[in-house]
Amino acid sequence: MTTTTVRPTEGTPTRKPGPAAHVPHRNDASALVRHTLTLTWRSLVKLKKQGEQLIDLTLQPILFLVMFVYLFGGAIEGSTHDYLQFVLPGVLVQTVVFASVGTGVGLCTDMSTGVFDRFRSLPISRIAPLAGTVLGDVLRFLVAVGSVFVFGTIIGFRFQTNVFAVAAAVGLVLLFAFAFCWVVALLGVTMKQPRSVQGVSFLMMFPLTFGSNLFAKTSTMPGWLQAWVKVNPITEVTNASRGLLTGGPVAHHATVAVIWAFALMLVFIPLTLRQYNRRV
């Protein structure tokens, strides 16, 4: 058998190999920002079809304000008006902490339905789907913040500081919410059932929120409980928010709250990403 070698005809141009298609580097910083913002937008767009997700963010803080102010305000503070000034910053913090449960439940649901398998096949940063989900939820928390402020103002809450202090309080609460969402996100990428994520999350949140100075002053509690309240990060966020909204010491409490927020991110973002990589 003979082999025939085909040679290009003289004068026929030879095609040179073109450059390889550019694939975005998954660890590139600018790509990470773009991918995260795109998936954040995806998270927000889902609200158009699932508007009921905002019901808990609007009604829950209203219910807590009504219950605690009018049921316990007179007994705790002697006046519902005075107690409203004390409790509203605490309800603000509690609302965003409770709302973070939705982050873990949503991640667990998406992972069980194969959404993240699709993300894995795309040339995007591995952390972008997680960061986009968390950031989208934190922006959604602005609805809860607005609900607390609007309803609180209607029933008699009065800001004792300026607009910059109020904005700083909102920023601090959202920063801590962003950090705390990563704690719940770890549960979301670890557990198999959304109901399990919800149950464990609330089991963790009740001692953090009710075991703080959200609803009562630390000095009124027994000594053993005061020891826990004083080291509870929710206490520091609440103290800083109270100072920024109604006046009082801020610097120390805000500094400790920010340190807590960055510490939570430093620990739980790598843990969440590691567990996410294991599952997908």
mmCIF file of C-alpha atoms in Angstrom:
data_model
loop_
_atom_site.group_PDB
_atom_site.id
_atom_site.type_symbol
_atom_site.label_atom_id
_atom_site.label_comp_id
_atom_site.label_asym_id
_atom_site.label_seq_id
_atom_site.Cartn_x
_atom_site.Cartn_y
_atom_site.Cartn_z
ATOM 1 C CA MET A 1 0.000 0.000 0.000
ATOM 2 C CA THR A 2 1.324 3.415 -0.903
ATOM 3 C CA THR A 3 0.542 6.633 0.876
ATOM 4 C CA THR A 4 -0.141 9.798 -0.976
ATOM 5 C CA THR A 5 1.147 13.027 0.395
ATOM 6 C CA VAL A 6 -1.053 15.973 -0.452
ATOM 7 C CA ARG A 7 0.920 19.148 -0.867
ATOM 8 C CA PRO A 8 -0.625 22.590 -1.004
ATOM 9 C CA THR A 9 -0.907 23.997 -4.491
ATOM 10 C CA GLU A 10 1.644 26.649 -5.251
ATOM 11 C CA GLY A 11 0.217 30.110 -4.717
ATOM 12 C CA THR A 12 -2.509 28.895 -2.337
ATOM 13 C CA PRO A 13 -2.282 30.803 0.975
ATOM 14 C CA THR A 14 -1.608 28.656 4.014
ATOM 15 C CA ARG A 15 -3.863 29.319 7.019
ATOM 16 C CA LYS A 16 -1.892 30.083 10.141
ATOM 17 C CA PRO A 17 -3.191 28.869 13.434
ATOM 18 C CA GLY A 18 -5.090 31.660 15.188
ATOM 19 C CA PRO A 19 -4.724 32.617 18.810
ATOM 20 C CA ALA A 20 -6.406 30.376 21.342
ATOM 21 C CA ALA A 21 -9.750 31.519 22.637
ATOM 22 C CA HIS A 22 -9.419 33.583 25.776
ATOM 23 C CA VAL A 23 -10.925 31.950 28.843
ATOM 24 C CA PRO A 24 -11.373 34.246 31.859
ATOM 25 C CA HIS A 25 -9.142 33.304 34.739
ATOM 26 C CA ARG A 26 -11.276 32.156 37.616
ATOM 27 C CA ASN A 27 -9.135 33.879 40.219
ATOM 28 C CA ASP A 28 -8.828 37.217 38.423
ATOM 29 C CA ALA A 29 -9.986 40.017 40.753
ATOM 30 C CA SER A 30 -11.898 42.001 38.141
ATOM 31 C CA ALA A 31 -13.585 38.826 36.870
ATOM 32 C CA LEU A 32 -14.567 37.934 40.429
ATOM 33 C CA VAL A 33 -16.244 41.314 40.874
ATOM 34 C CA ARG A 34 -18.098 41.040 37.549
ATOM 35 C CA HIS A 35 -19.266 37.508 38.202
ATOM 36 C CA THR A 36 -20.363 38.322 41.736
ATOM 37 C CA LEU A 37 -22.339 41.390 40.654
ATOM 38 C CA THR A 38 -23.989 39.440 37.833
ATOM 39 C CA LEU A 39 -25.111 36.705 40.216
ATOM 40 C CA THR A 40 -26.175 39.327 42.764
ATOM 41 C CA TRP A 41 -28.446 40.779 40.100
ATOM 42 C CA ARG A 42 -29.782 37.256 39.421
ATOM 43 C CA SER A 43 -30.634 36.953 43.103
ATOM 44 C CA LEU A 44 -32.504 40.262 43.077
ATOM 45 C CA VAL A 45 -34.350 39.560 39.827
ATOM 46 C CA LYS A 46 -35.866 36.430 41.389
ATOM 47 C CA LEU A 47 -37.879 38.723 43.663
ATOM 48 C CA LYS A 48 -40.042 39.731 40.684
ATOM 49 C CA LYS A 49 -41.416 36.200 40.489
ATOM 50 C CA GLN A 50 -41.160 35.432 44.204
ATOM 51 C CA GLY A 51 -42.331 38.634 45.835
ATOM 52 C CA GLU A 52 -43.611 36.685 48.835
ATOM 53 C CA GLN A 53 -39.983 36.491 49.995
ATOM 54 C CA LEU A 54 -40.341 40.098 51.134
ATOM 55 C CA ILE A 55 -43.312 39.412 53.387
ATOM 56 C CA ASP A 56 -41.213 38.214 56.316
ATOM 57 C CA LEU A 57 -38.867 41.179 55.937
ATOM 58 C CA THR A 58 -41.734 43.667 56.176
ATOM 59 C CA LEU A 59 -44.136 42.028 58.622
ATOM 60 C CA GLN A 60 -41.740 40.363 61.070
ATOM 61 C CA PRO A 61 -40.167 43.588 62.432
ATOM 62 C CA ILE A 62 -43.609 45.179 62.702
ATOM 63 C CA LEU A 63 -44.883 42.232 64.746
ATOM 64 C CA PHE A 64 -41.862 42.322 67.057
ATOM 65 C CA LEU A 65 -42.207 46.065 67.601
ATOM 66 C CA VAL A 66 -45.906 45.789 68.404
ATOM 67 C CA MET A 67 -45.474 42.814 70.735
ATOM 68 C CA PHE A 68 -42.502 44.044 72.711
ATOM 69 C CA VAL A 69 -43.426 47.717 72.869
ATOM 70 C CA TYR A 70 -47.085 47.334 73.824
ATOM 71 C CA LEU A 71 -46.946 44.047 75.737
ATOM 72 C CA PHE A 72 -43.711 44.511 77.691
ATOM 73 C CA GLY A 73 -42.755 48.161 77.262
ATOM 74 C CA GLY A 74 -44.704 49.447 80.236
ATOM 75 C CA ALA A 75 -43.430 46.694 82.526
ATOM 76 C CA ILE A 76 -39.799 46.926 81.446
ATOM 77 C CA GLU A 77 -39.296 50.670 80.989
ATOM 78 C CA GLY A 78 -42.402 52.136 82.598
ATOM 79 C CA SER A 79 -43.428 53.804 79.343
ATOM 80 C CA THR A 80 -44.107 52.385 75.896
ATOM 81 C CA HIS A 81 -42.644 55.515 74.292
ATOM 82 C CA ASP A 82 -39.374 55.273 76.230
ATOM 83 C CA TYR A 83 -39.123 51.551 75.582
ATOM 84 C CA LEU A 84 -39.634 52.116 71.846
ATOM 85 C CA GLN A 85 -36.535 54.328 71.788
ATOM 86 C CA PHE A 86 -34.600 51.540 73.502
ATOM 87 C CA VAL A 87 -35.896 48.495 71.619
ATOM 88 C CA LEU A 88 -36.112 49.670 67.998
ATOM 89 C CA PRO A 89 -32.329 49.459 67.318
ATOM 90 C CA GLY A 90 -32.415 45.953 68.802
ATOM 91 C CA VAL A 91 -35.320 44.886 66.610
ATOM 92 C CA LEU A 92 -33.386 46.235 63.616
ATOM 93 C CA VAL A 93 -30.428 43.972 64.413
ATOM 94 C CA GLN A 94 -32.623 40.980 65.205
ATOM 95 C CA THR A 95 -34.543 41.332 61.940
ATOM 96 C CA VAL A 96 -31.489 41.099 59.678
ATOM 97 C CA VAL A 97 -29.989 38.265 61.735
ATOM 98 C CA PHE A 98 -33.192 36.230 61.481
ATOM 99 C CA ALA A 99 -33.489 37.058 57.775
ATOM 100 C CA SER A 100 -30.081 35.498 57.143
ATOM 101 C CA VAL A 101 -31.738 32.085 57.562
ATOM 102 C CA GLY A 102 -33.075 32.560 54.041
ATOM 103 C CA THR A 103 -29.513 32.626 52.711
ATOM 104 C CA GLY A 104 -28.730 29.146 54.007
ATOM 105 C CA VAL A 105 -32.101 27.734 52.970
ATOM 106 C CA GLY A 106 -31.755 29.212 49.474
ATOM 107 C CA LEU A 107 -28.254 27.828 48.996
ATOM 108 C CA CYS A 108 -29.298 24.382 50.170
ATOM 109 C CA THR A 109 -32.285 24.431 47.793
ATOM 110 C CA ASP A 110 -30.199 25.557 44.809
ATOM 111 C CA MET A 111 -27.586 22.899 45.459
ATOM 112 C CA SER A 112 -30.186 20.152 45.707
ATOM 113 C CA THR A 113 -31.831 21.215 42.425
ATOM 114 C CA GLY A 114 -28.589 21.281 40.429
ATOM 115 C CA VAL A 115 -28.296 25.047 39.920
ATOM 116 C CA PHE A 116 -24.750 25.085 41.227
ATOM 117 C CA ASP A 117 -23.765 22.234 38.919
ATOM 118 C CA ARG A 118 -24.499 24.610 36.068
ATOM 119 C CA PHE A 119 -22.416 27.328 37.705
ATOM 120 C CA ARG A 120 -19.533 24.899 38.031
ATOM 121 C CA SER A 121 -19.504 24.292 34.262
ATOM 122 C CA LEU A 122 -19.149 28.019 33.547
ATOM 123 C CA PRO A 123 -15.765 29.814 33.412
ATOM 124 C CA ILE A 124 -16.502 31.888 36.510
ATOM 125 C CA SER A 125 -14.888 32.312 39.883
ATOM 126 C CA ARG A 126 -15.792 29.492 42.251
ATOM 127 C CA ILE A 127 -16.795 31.851 45.051
ATOM 128 C CA ALA A 128 -18.951 34.079 42.809
ATOM 129 C CA PRO A 129 -22.198 32.045 43.136
ATOM 130 C CA LEU A 130 -21.879 32.080 46.918
ATOM 131 C CA ALA A 131 -20.873 35.729 47.176
ATOM 132 C CA GLY A 132 -23.600 36.765 44.725
ATOM 133 C CA THR A 133 -26.264 34.986 46.759
ATOM 134 C CA VAL A 134 -25.091 36.474 50.051
ATOM 135 C CA LEU A 135 -24.724 40.003 48.668
ATOM 136 C CA GLY A 136 -28.148 39.816 47.023
ATOM 137 C CA ASP A 137 -29.729 38.824 50.325
ATOM 138 C CA VAL A 138 -27.974 41.634 52.189
ATOM 139 C CA LEU A 139 -29.323 44.173 49.686
ATOM 140 C CA ARG A 140 -32.745 42.622 50.217
ATOM 141 C CA PHE A 141 -32.364 43.375 53.923
ATOM 142 C CA LEU A 142 -32.708 47.070 53.068
ATOM 143 C CA VAL A 143 -36.439 46.373 52.806
ATOM 144 C CA ALA A 144 -36.422 45.220 56.435
ATOM 145 C CA VAL A 145 -34.462 48.291 57.522
ATOM 146 C CA GLY A 146 -36.965 50.561 55.786
ATOM 147 C CA SER A 147 -39.877 48.683 57.366
ATOM 148 C CA VAL A 148 -38.426 49.101 60.879
ATOM 149 C CA PHE A 149 -37.758 52.808 60.418
ATOM 150 C CA VAL A 150 -41.086 53.660 58.777
ATOM 151 C CA PHE A 151 -43.294 51.762 61.216
ATOM 152 C CA GLY A 152 -41.196 52.832 64.200
ATOM 153 C CA THR A 153 -41.566 56.480 63.196
ATOM 154 C CA ILE A 154 -45.330 56.065 62.812
ATOM 155 C CA ILE A 155 -45.732 54.735 66.369
ATOM 156 C CA GLY A 156 -43.448 57.353 67.914
ATOM 157 C CA PHE A 157 -39.753 56.569 67.451
ATOM 158 C CA ARG A 158 -37.614 59.668 67.021
ATOM 159 C CA PHE A 159 -34.045 59.793 65.715
ATOM 160 C CA GLN A 160 -31.830 61.758 68.110
ATOM 161 C CA THR A 161 -28.834 62.028 65.763
ATOM 162 C CA ASN A 162 -28.133 63.251 62.223
ATOM 163 C CA VAL A 163 -28.580 61.573 58.870
ATOM 164 C CA PHE A 164 -24.921 60.544 58.684
ATOM 165 C CA ALA A 165 -25.162 58.688 61.992
ATOM 166 C CA VAL A 166 -28.331 56.934 60.834
ATOM 167 C CA ALA A 167 -26.611 55.914 57.589
ATOM 168 C CA ALA A 168 -23.634 54.643 59.612
ATOM 169 C CA ALA A 169 -25.987 52.540 61.764
ATOM 170 C CA VAL A 170 -27.549 50.991 58.655
ATOM 171 C CA GLY A 171 -24.106 50.330 57.173
ATOM 172 C CA LEU A 172 -22.873 48.684 60.376
ATOM 173 C CA VAL A 173 -25.947 46.452 60.652
ATOM 174 C CA LEU A 174 -25.660 45.383 57.002
ATOM 175 C CA LEU A 175 -21.925 44.702 57.372
ATOM 176 C CA PHE A 176 -22.600 42.409 60.313
ATOM 177 C CA ALA A 177 -25.491 40.804 58.411
ATOM 178 C CA PHE A 178 -23.164 40.111 55.469
ATOM 179 C CA ALA A 179 -20.663 38.458 57.823
ATOM 180 C CA PHE A 180 -23.326 36.458 59.650
ATOM 181 C CA CYS A 181 -24.828 35.235 56.379
ATOM 182 C CA TRP A 182 -21.607 33.287 55.781
ATOM 183 C CA VAL A 183 -22.196 31.385 59.026
ATOM 184 C CA VAL A 184 -25.607 30.296 57.752
ATOM 185 C CA ALA A 185 -24.222 29.755 54.244
ATOM 186 C CA LEU A 186 -21.890 27.117 55.677
ATOM 187 C CA LEU A 187 -24.953 25.271 56.971
ATOM 188 C CA GLY A 188 -26.595 25.669 53.566
ATOM 189 C CA VAL A 189 -23.755 24.009 51.643
ATOM 190 C CA THR A 190 -23.243 21.317 54.288
ATOM 191 C CA MET A 191 -26.737 20.031 55.031
ATOM 192 C CA LYS A 192 -28.887 18.076 52.601
ATOM 193 C CA GLN A 193 -32.347 19.392 53.499
ATOM 194 C CA PRO A 194 -33.492 23.057 53.655
ATOM 195 C CA ARG A 195 -35.628 22.225 56.708
ATOM 196 C CA SER A 196 -32.522 21.096 58.554
ATOM 197 C CA VAL A 197 -30.770 24.358 57.721
ATOM 198 C CA GLN A 198 -33.729 26.347 59.022
ATOM 199 C CA GLY A 199 -33.993 24.349 62.237
ATOM 200 C CA VAL A 200 -30.296 24.495 63.116
ATOM 201 C CA SER A 201 -30.085 28.184 62.185
ATOM 202 C CA PHE A 202 -32.873 29.199 64.560
ATOM 203 C CA LEU A 203 -31.453 26.962 67.256
ATOM 204 C CA MET A 204 -28.225 28.948 66.954
ATOM 205 C CA MET A 205 -29.862 32.379 66.670
ATOM 206 C CA PHE A 206 -32.151 32.315 69.693
ATOM 207 C CA PRO A 207 -29.359 32.360 72.311
ATOM 208 C CA LEU A 208 -27.516 34.967 70.245
ATOM 209 C CA THR A 209 -30.457 37.361 69.898
ATOM 210 C CA PHE A 210 -32.502 36.827 73.053
ATOM 211 C CA GLY A 211 -29.325 36.249 75.059
ATOM 212 C CA SER A 212 -28.226 39.821 74.415
ATOM 213 C CA ASN A 213 -29.342 43.320 75.366
ATOM 214 C CA LEU A 214 -31.780 43.597 72.459
ATOM 215 C CA PHE A 215 -34.859 43.739 74.694
ATOM 216 C CA ALA A 216 -33.528 44.438 78.194
ATOM 217 C CA LYS A 217 -30.601 46.201 79.783
ATOM 218 C CA THR A 218 -27.664 44.028 80.756
ATOM 219 C CA SER A 219 -27.652 45.357 84.332
ATOM 220 C CA THR A 220 -31.105 43.841 84.992
ATOM 221 C CA MET A 221 -29.917 40.278 84.275
ATOM 222 C CA PRO A 222 -28.371 37.723 86.660
ATOM 223 C CA GLY A 223 -24.587 37.609 86.791
ATOM 224 C CA TRP A 224 -24.129 34.382 84.825
ATOM 225 C CA LEU A 225 -26.270 35.734 81.995
ATOM 226 C CA GLN A 226 -24.475 39.086 82.025
ATOM 227 C CA ALA A 227 -21.207 37.256 81.396
ATOM 228 C CA TRP A 228 -22.630 35.783 78.182
ATOM 229 C CA VAL A 229 -24.342 39.006 77.084
ATOM 230 C CA LYS A 230 -21.133 41.022 77.403
ATOM 231 C CA VAL A 231 -19.191 38.734 75.039
ATOM 232 C CA ASN A 232 -22.089 38.300 72.614
ATOM 233 C CA PRO A 233 -21.365 40.081 69.276
ATOM 234 C CA ILE A 234 -25.066 40.924 68.890
ATOM 235 C CA THR A 235 -24.753 43.054 72.034
ATOM 236 C CA GLU A 236 -21.959 45.145 70.510
ATOM 237 C CA VAL A 237 -23.831 45.684 67.233
ATOM 238 C CA THR A 238 -26.943 46.695 69.170
ATOM 239 C CA ASN A 239 -25.052 49.090 71.451
ATOM 240 C CA ALA A 240 -23.394 50.753 68.472
ATOM 241 C CA SER A 241 -26.729 51.040 66.639
ATOM 242 C CA ARG A 242 -28.402 52.579 69.690
ATOM 243 C CA GLY A 243 -25.662 55.156 69.972
ATOM 244 C CA LEU A 244 -25.883 56.033 66.288
ATOM 245 C CA LEU A 245 -29.699 56.277 66.273
ATOM 246 C CA THR A 246 -30.560 57.712 69.683
ATOM 247 C CA GLY A 247 -27.255 59.112 70.962
ATOM 248 C CA GLY A 248 -24.690 57.676 73.347
ATOM 249 C CA PRO A 249 -21.250 56.037 73.217
ATOM 250 C CA VAL A 250 -20.448 54.598 69.806
ATOM 251 C CA ALA A 251 -16.722 54.317 69.055
ATOM 252 C CA HIS A 252 -15.836 51.334 71.266
ATOM 253 C CA HIS A 253 -18.962 49.324 70.468
ATOM 254 C CA ALA A 254 -18.710 50.019 66.729
ATOM 255 C CA THR A 255 -15.036 49.028 66.679
ATOM 256 C CA VAL A 256 -15.726 45.736 68.451
ATOM 257 C CA ALA A 257 -18.700 45.052 66.147
ATOM 258 C CA VAL A 258 -16.567 45.618 63.034
ATOM 259 C CA ILE A 259 -13.841 43.349 64.423
ATOM 260 C CA TRP A 260 -16.455 40.648 65.016
ATOM 261 C CA ALA A 261 -17.778 41.054 61.470
ATOM 262 C CA PHE A 262 -14.357 40.671 59.854
ATOM 263 C CA ALA A 263 -13.481 37.782 62.159
ATOM 264 C CA LEU A 264 -16.633 35.921 61.096
ATOM 265 C CA MET A 265 -15.812 36.520 57.434
ATOM 266 C CA LEU A 266 -12.199 35.449 57.919
ATOM 267 C CA VAL A 267 -13.291 32.154 59.447
ATOM 268 C CA PHE A 268 -16.506 31.239 57.642
ATOM 269 C CA ILE A 269 -15.870 32.360 54.052
ATOM 270 C CA PRO A 270 -12.963 29.884 53.578
ATOM 271 C CA LEU A 271 -14.896 27.142 55.401
ATOM 272 C CA THR A 272 -17.970 27.705 53.237
ATOM 273 C CA LEU A 273 -15.940 27.755 50.014
ATOM 274 C CA ARG A 274 -14.098 24.591 51.028
ATOM 275 C CA GLN A 275 -17.315 22.730 51.763
ATOM 276 C CA TYR A 276 -18.881 24.054 48.560
ATOM 277 C CA ASN A 277 -15.945 22.734 46.506
ATOM 278 C CA ARG A 278 -16.346 19.349 48.137
ATOM 279 C CA ARG A 279 -20.029 19.113 47.207
ATOM 280 C CA VAL A 280 -19.807 20.383 43.648
#
